Coordinates of C-alpha atoms in Angstrom, one line a residue:
X10 CA 115.0 110.7 -180.3
X11 CA 117.0 112.4 -177.6
X12 CA 116.0 113.0 -174.1
X13 CA 118.0 115.3 -171.7
X14 CA 118.1 114.9 -168.0
X15 CA 119.3 117.8 -166.0
X16 CA 120.0 117.5 -162.3
X17 CA 121.2 120.3 -160.0
X18 CA 122.4 120.2 -156.4
X19 CA 123.5 122.6 -153.7
X20 CA 123.9 121.1 -150.3
X21 CA 123.8 121.9 -146.6
X22 CA 124.0 119.4 -143.8
X23 CA 121.3 118.0 -141.7
X24 CA 120.6 115.0 -139.5
X25 CA 117.4 113.5 -138.1
X26 CA 115.7 110.2 -137.0
X27 CA 115.4 107.4 -139.4
X28 CA 112.3 105.6 -140.8
X29 CA 112.3 102.5 -142.9
X30 CA 112.1 104.6 -146.0
X31 CA 115.0 106.8 -144.9
X32 CA 117.0 103.7 -144.2
X33 CA 116.3 102.4 -147.7
X34 CA 117.2 105.8 -149.2
X35 CA 120.4 106.0 -147.0
X36 CA 121.6 102.6 -148.1
X37 CA 120.8 103.4 -151.8
X38 CA 122.5 106.8 -151.5
X39 CA 125.5 105.4 -149.7
X40 CA 126.0 102.8 -152.4
X41 CA 125.4 105.1 -155.3
X42 CA 127.6 107.9 -153.7
X43 CA 130.5 105.6 -153.1
X44 CA 130.5 104.3 -156.7
X45 CA 130.0 107.8 -158.2
X46 CA 132.7 109.3 -156.0
X47 CA 135.2 106.7 -157.1
X48 CA 134.4 107.2 -160.8
X49 CA 134.5 111.1 -160.6
X50 CA 137.8 111.0 -158.8
X51 CA 139.2 108.6 -161.4
X52 CA 138.0 111.0 -164.2
X53 CA 139.7 114.0 -162.6
X54 CA 143.2 112.8 -161.6
X55 CA 145.2 115.3 -159.5
X56 CA 142.2 117.7 -159.2
X57 CA 140.0 119.0 -156.5
X58 CA 136.6 117.3 -156.8
X59 CA 133.0 118.0 -155.6
X60 CA 130.0 116.0 -156.6
X61 CA 126.4 115.5 -155.6
X62 CA 125.4 111.9 -156.2
X63 CA 122.3 112.6 -154.1
X64 CA 121.1 115.0 -156.8
X65 CA 121.4 112.4 -159.5
X66 CA 119.1 110.0 -157.7
X67 CA 115.7 111.7 -158.4
X68 CA 116.1 112.0 -162.2
X69 CA 117.4 108.4 -162.4
X70 CA 114.4 107.4 -160.3
X71 CA 112.1 109.2 -162.7
X72 CA 113.7 107.5 -165.7
X73 CA 113.4 104.1 -164.0
X74 CA 109.7 104.7 -163.6
X75 CA 109.5 105.8 -167.3
X76 CA 111.3 102.7 -168.6
X77 CA 110.5 99.1 -169.1
X78 CA 112.4 95.9 -169.6
X79 CA 116.1 95.5 -169.1
X80 CA 116.8 99.2 -169.0
X81 CA 114.2 99.6 -166.1
X82 CA 115.8 96.7 -164.2
X83 CA 119.3 98.1 -164.8
X84 CA 118.3 101.5 -163.2
X85 CA 116.7 99.9 -160.2
X86 CA 119.8 97.8 -159.6
X87 CA 122.0 100.9 -159.8
X88 CA 119.7 102.7 -157.3
X89 CA 119.5 99.6 -155.1
X90 CA 115.7 99.8 -155.0
X91 CA 113.6 96.6 -155.3
X92 CA 110.6 97.8 -157.3
X93 CA 108.6 100.7 -158.6
X94 CA 106.3 101.0 -155.5
X95 CA 109.3 101.3 -153.2
X96 CA 110.9 103.7 -155.6
X97 CA 107.9 106.0 -155.5
X98 CA 107.6 105.8 -151.7
X99 CA 111.4 106.5 -151.2
X100 CA 111.4 109.6 -153.4
X101 CA 108.2 111.0 -151.9
X102 CA 109.8 110.6 -148.5
X103 CA 113.0 112.2 -149.7
X104 CA 111.1 115.3 -150.8
X105 CA 109.3 115.5 -147.4
X106 CA 112.6 115.0 -145.6
X107 CA 114.3 117.9 -147.5
X108 CA 111.4 120.2 -146.6
X109 CA 111.6 119.2 -142.9
X110 CA 115.3 120.2 -142.4
X111 CA 115.5 123.2 -140.1
X112 CA 118.2 125.8 -139.4
X113 CA 119.6 125.9 -143.0
X114 CA 118.5 126.9 -146.4
X115 CA 117.8 123.6 -148.1
X116 CA 115.5 123.1 -151.0
X117 CA 114.9 120.8 -153.9
X118 CA 113.0 121.3 -157.1
X119 CA 112.3 119.3 -160.2
X120 CA 111.2 120.2 -163.7
X121 CA 110.6 118.4 -166.9
X122 CA 110.8 120.2 -170.3
X123 CA 108.9 118.6 -173.1
X124 CA 109.2 119.2 -176.8
X125 CA 106.5 121.4 -178.3
X126 CA 103.5 119.4 -179.4
X127 CA 104.3 116.4 -177.1
X128 CA 102.9 115.4 -173.7
X129 CA 104.1 113.3 -170.8
X130 CA 102.4 109.9 -170.5
X131 CA 99.5 110.4 -168.1
X132 CA 100.7 107.9 -165.5
X133 CA 104.2 109.3 -165.6
X134 CA 102.9 112.8 -165.4
X135 CA 101.0 111.9 -162.2
X136 CA 104.1 110.2 -160.6
X137 CA 106.4 113.1 -161.6
X138 CA 103.9 115.6 -160.0
X139 CA 102.9 113.7 -156.9
X140 CA 106.2 111.9 -156.1
X141 CA 108.9 114.1 -157.4
X142 CA 107.0 117.4 -157.3
X143 CA 108.0 118.2 -160.9
X144 CA 106.7 121.1 -162.9
X145 CA 106.2 120.5 -166.6
X146 CA 106.7 122.9 -169.4
X147 CA 106.6 122.6 -173.2
X148 CA 109.5 124.3 -175.1
X149 CA 110.5 124.5 -178.7
X150 CA 113.9 122.7 -178.7
X151 CA 114.4 123.8 -182.4
X152 CA 114.8 127.3 -181.0
X153 CA 117.8 125.9 -179.1
X154 CA 119.2 129.2 -177.8
X155 CA 115.9 130.3 -176.3
X156 CA 115.2 126.8 -174.9
X157 CA 118.7 126.5 -173.3
X158 CA 118.3 130.1 -171.9
X159 CA 115.0 129.2 -170.2
X160 CA 116.4 126.0 -168.7
X161 CA 119.6 127.7 -167.5
X162 CA 117.6 130.5 -166.0
X163 CA 115.6 128.0 -164.0
X164 CA 118.7 126.3 -162.8
X165 CA 120.3 129.6 -161.8
X166 CA 117.1 130.6 -159.9
X167 CA 117.1 127.2 -158.0
X168 CA 120.8 127.3 -157.1
X169 CA 121.2 131.0 -156.0
X170 CA 123.0 131.7 -159.3
X171 CA 125.8 129.2 -158.4
X172 CA 125.2 127.0 -161.4
X173 CA 125.3 128.8 -164.7
X174 CA 125.1 127.6 -168.3
X175 CA 124.4 124.0 -167.5
X176 CA 122.8 123.4 -170.9
X177 CA 124.7 124.2 -174.0
X178 CA 122.3 125.4 -176.8
X179 CA 124.2 123.1 -179.2
X180 CA 123.0 120.1 -177.1
X181 CA 119.4 120.9 -178.1
X182 CA 117.9 120.4 -181.6
X183 CA 114.9 119.0 -183.4
X184 CA 115.6 115.5 -182.1
X185 CA 115.4 116.5 -178.4
X186 CA 112.2 115.3 -176.9
X187 CA 112.6 116.0 -173.2
X188 CA 114.9 117.5 -170.5
X189 CA 114.6 116.3 -166.9
X190 CA 115.9 118.7 -164.3
X191 CA 116.4 118.3 -160.5
X192 CA 117.9 121.1 -158.4
X193 CA 119.0 120.9 -154.8
X194 CA 120.4 123.9 -153.0
X195 CA 121.9 124.2 -149.5
X196 CA 123.4 127.1 -147.6
X197 CA 124.2 126.8 -143.9
X198 CA 125.9 128.7 -141.1
X199 CA 128.2 126.9 -138.7
X200 CA 126.6 126.4 -135.3
X201 CA 129.9 127.7 -133.9
X202 CA 131.3 130.1 -136.5
X203 CA 135.0 130.7 -137.1
X204 CA 136.2 134.2 -136.2
X205 CA 137.4 135.9 -139.5
X206 CA 140.1 137.8 -137.7
X207 CA 141.8 134.6 -136.6
X208 CA 142.1 133.3 -140.2
X209 CA 145.7 133.4 -141.3
X210 CA 148.0 131.9 -144.0
X211 CA 149.4 128.5 -142.9
X212 CA 151.3 125.7 -144.6
X213 CA 149.4 123.2 -146.6
X214 CA 151.3 120.2 -147.8
X215 CA 150.0 119.5 -151.3
X216 CA 152.5 116.6 -151.4
X217 CA 155.7 115.5 -149.6
X218 CA 157.6 117.8 -152.0
X219 CA 155.2 120.7 -152.3
X220 CA 154.0 123.1 -149.6
X221 CA 152.0 126.2 -150.1
X222 CA 150.4 128.9 -147.9
X223 CA 146.6 129.0 -147.7
X224 CA 144.1 131.0 -145.7
X225 CA 143.3 128.8 -142.7
X226 CA 140.4 129.2 -140.3
X227 CA 141.3 128.5 -136.6
X228 CA 138.9 127.8 -133.7
X229 CA 138.5 125.8 -130.6
X230 CA 135.1 124.0 -130.9
X231 CA 132.9 121.3 -129.4
X232 CA 132.6 118.8 -132.3
X233 CA 132.5 115.1 -132.9
X234 CA 135.9 113.5 -133.4
X235 CA 137.4 110.1 -134.1
X236 CA 140.6 108.3 -134.9
X237 CA 139.8 105.8 -137.6
X238 CA 142.6 103.2 -137.9
X239 CA 140.9 101.3 -140.6
X240 CA 141.1 104.4 -142.8
X241 CA 144.5 105.4 -141.5
X242 CA 142.9 108.8 -140.8
X243 CA 141.2 111.0 -138.2
X244 CA 137.9 112.8 -138.7
X245 CA 135.7 115.5 -137.3
X246 CA 132.0 116.4 -137.7
X247 CA 131.0 120.0 -137.4
X248 CA 127.3 121.0 -137.1
X249 CA 125.4 123.8 -138.8
X250 CA 122.7 125.9 -137.1
X251 CA 119.6 123.8 -136.3
X252 CA 121.7 120.6 -135.6
X253 CA 120.2 118.9 -138.5
X254 CA 123.1 119.4 -140.8
X255 CA 126.8 118.8 -140.6
X256 CA 130.1 118.5 -142.4
X257 CA 132.5 115.7 -142.0
X258 CA 136.2 116.2 -142.7
X259 CA 138.4 113.0 -143.0
X260 CA 142.1 113.7 -142.8
X261 CA 144.6 111.0 -143.8
X262 CA 147.4 110.4 -141.3
X263 CA 150.0 110.6 -144.1
X264 CA 150.6 113.6 -146.3
X265 CA 150.3 111.4 -149.4
X266 CA 147.4 109.3 -147.9
X267 CA 144.5 110.7 -150.0
X268 CA 144.8 108.1 -152.7
X269 CA 144.7 105.2 -150.2
X270 CA 141.7 106.9 -148.5
X271 CA 139.9 107.2 -151.8
X272 CA 140.3 103.4 -152.4
X273 CA 139.0 102.6 -148.9
X274 CA 135.9 104.8 -149.4
X275 CA 134.9 102.7 -152.4
X276 CA 133.3 100.5 -149.7
X277 CA 129.8 102.0 -149.3
X278 CA 129.8 101.1 -145.6
X279 CA 133.3 102.5 -144.9
X280 CA 132.1 106.0 -144.1
X281 CA 129.1 105.0 -141.9
X282 CA 131.4 102.6 -140.0
X283 CA 133.9 105.4 -139.4
X284 CA 131.0 107.7 -138.2
X285 CA 130.2 105.2 -135.5
X286 CA 133.5 106.0 -133.9
X287 CA 132.7 109.7 -133.5
X288 CA 132.4 111.1 -130.0
X289 CA 131.8 114.6 -128.6
X290 CA 134.9 116.5 -127.5
X291 CA 136.7 119.8 -127.7
X292 CA 139.0 120.2 -130.7
X293 CA 141.2 123.0 -131.9
X294 CA 140.6 123.1 -135.6
X295 CA 142.8 124.4 -138.4
X296 CA 140.7 124.2 -141.6
X297 CA 141.6 125.9 -144.9
X298 CA 138.9 127.9 -146.6
X299 CA 138.2 126.3 -149.9
X300 CA 136.0 126.6 -153.0
X301 CA 135.7 123.9 -155.6
X302 CA 133.8 123.6 -158.9
X303 CA 133.6 120.4 -160.9
X304 CA 132.0 119.5 -164.2
X305 CA 131.4 115.8 -164.7
X306 CA 130.5 113.8 -167.8
X307 CA 127.7 111.8 -166.2
X308 CA 127.2 109.7 -169.3
X309 CA 130.7 108.3 -168.9
X310 CA 130.5 108.0 -165.1
X311 CA 127.1 106.3 -165.1
X312 CA 128.1 104.0 -167.9
X313 CA 131.1 102.9 -165.8
X314 CA 128.6 102.3 -162.9
X315 CA 126.8 99.8 -165.2
X316 CA 124.0 102.1 -166.3
X317 CA 124.4 101.5 -170.0
X318 CA 121.1 100.7 -171.7
X319 CA 119.7 104.2 -170.8
X320 CA 122.3 105.7 -173.2
X321 CA 121.8 103.1 -175.9
X322 CA 119.4 103.8 -178.8
X323 CA 116.9 101.0 -179.1
X324 CA 117.8 99.6 -175.6
X325 CA 116.7 102.5 -173.3
X326 CA 113.0 101.5 -173.6
X327 CA 111.7 104.8 -172.1
X328 CA 108.2 103.9 -173.2
X329 CA 106.3 105.3 -170.3
X330 CA 107.8 108.8 -170.6
X331 CA 106.0 110.5 -173.4
X332 CA 102.9 110.0 -175.5
X333 CA 104.9 109.1 -178.6
X334 CA 105.8 105.9 -180.6
X335 CA 109.3 107.2 -181.1
X336 CA 112.2 105.3 -179.6
X337 CA 113.8 107.4 -176.9
X338 CA 117.2 107.3 -175.2
X339 CA 119.4 109.5 -173.1
X340 CA 121.9 111.3 -175.3
X341 CA 124.0 113.1 -172.8
X342 CA 124.3 113.7 -169.0
X343 CA 126.4 116.3 -167.3
X344 CA 126.8 117.5 -163.6
X345 CA 128.1 120.8 -162.6
X346 CA 128.8 121.0 -158.8
X347 CA 130.0 123.8 -156.6
X348 CA 131.0 124.1 -152.9
X349 CA 132.4 127.0 -150.9
X350 CA 133.5 126.6 -147.2
X351 CA 134.4 129.7 -145.1
X352 CA 134.2 131.2 -141.6
X353 CA 130.4 131.6 -141.8
X354 CA 129.6 128.1 -143.0
X355 CA 129.1 126.4 -146.4
X356 CA 127.3 126.8 -149.6
X357 CA 127.2 124.1 -152.2
X358 CA 125.6 123.5 -155.6
X359 CA 125.5 120.8 -158.1
X360 CA 123.7 120.4 -161.4
X361 CA 123.4 117.4 -163.7
X362 CA 122.1 117.5 -167.2
X363 CA 121.0 114.2 -168.6
X364 CA 119.7 114.4 -172.1
X365 CA 117.2 111.8 -173.1
X366 CA 118.4 112.1 -175.8
X367 CA 125.6 112.1 -134.0
X368 CA 128.6 112.9 -118.6
X369 CA 131.0 111.3 -116.4
X370 CA 133.6 112.9 -114.2
X371 CA 137.1 112.4 -115.7
X372 CA 140.5 113.9 -116.0
X373 CA 140.2 116.5 -118.7
X374 CA 142.8 115.7 -121.4
X375 CA 144.7 118.2 -123.4
X376 CA 142.7 119.8 -126.2
X377 CA 142.9 117.8 -129.4
X378 CA 144.3 119.6 -132.4
X379 CA 143.1 118.9 -135.9
X380 CA 145.4 120.4 -138.5
X381 CA 143.9 120.1 -142.0
X382 CA 147.3 120.8 -143.6
X383 CA 147.2 118.1 -146.4
X384 CA 144.7 116.7 -148.9
X385 CA 141.4 115.7 -147.3
X386 CA 137.9 114.3 -148.0
X387 CA 134.7 116.1 -147.1
X388 CA 131.1 115.1 -146.8
X389 CA 128.0 117.3 -146.4
X390 CA 125.0 115.6 -144.9
X391 CA 121.3 116.3 -144.4
X392 CA 118.8 114.0 -142.6
X393 CA 121.8 111.6 -142.3
X394 CA 121.9 111.6 -146.1
X395 CA 125.1 112.4 -147.9
X396 CA 124.3 115.4 -150.2
X397 CA 127.8 116.5 -151.4
X398 CA 131.2 115.0 -151.0
X399 CA 134.6 115.3 -152.6
X400 CA 138.3 115.8 -152.1
X401 CA 140.4 118.9 -151.7
X402 CA 144.0 118.3 -152.9
X403 CA 144.9 122.0 -152.9
X404 CA 142.7 124.8 -151.4

């Protein structure tokens, strides 16, 4: 019988201190994000991409706790978590961390839809409630249009109407037993906003042979900056109000350097090593406004990340999920992600559907200039956790 997992994400940036649990989560998230970023970019050649690997973690954590045997072990390996107790502690801390972020609108919510007449396994119900904060609701999946409508309405409410029509009614039928949903939403204002009147059309080099004009925000700001030789790039980090959230922009030194950068970012530690080079300075920034929406087939992406048994009938072993003797498996998984960056700040959203079924006197140097006039990588962070990332090939 089918299970559906839905995950939704909208991100803002935030940074804070780090506990042992936060370190475990960061390492898990860094590894998972690097892998998923690589696979999503590969699946969308020549296209702008935004994804929220962070928003995939909670539903996968839930399904790991709902499974047994090899499928359970496969999920924990993918999440880089050692056992169920650490998994529970990490995700409980994740939810507390999201609630503690100040200065931005950042929230996360989870919900599990269960087929009419069925119940969650008692232990799993307690874990879902106490660890993941999941609501539970019974729905009649046979009435697929009504069920999809209810799920999609919940998603829209959690993502400020940024993610719509996540679940196709045709994906629900009499064999659907459960839909797992996780929503994360972020909206943040720049600590130092761009002045709209200074925005003007400037050249953006899509490639060596193609240049277009795009609305470009211009401002002299105190940010964190670094040259990163190992990435053949330079980068900035701009904070949002509250100083607990930020956006990183990595700009390849070459117009056609984005593909090489993508390859280097496959290393889960590449981004954190680059961040260690950042220092505070004044930079004149030229940054295009951009808006990106991406729909990703998570079933294909996760399968390429060696999460296979979850999607295989008879091998998923989701025996701790529902009070049923039926053999359950994840039938489909989809993520819809959205991000918009403008003079005020950023708003981002992502949704996944998985069907189960960081003063001396010195000579002041010239102001650095950071021209984002070619394809670039971006990363939105909260509590030092990457929430959203992607590439912009053409604003």
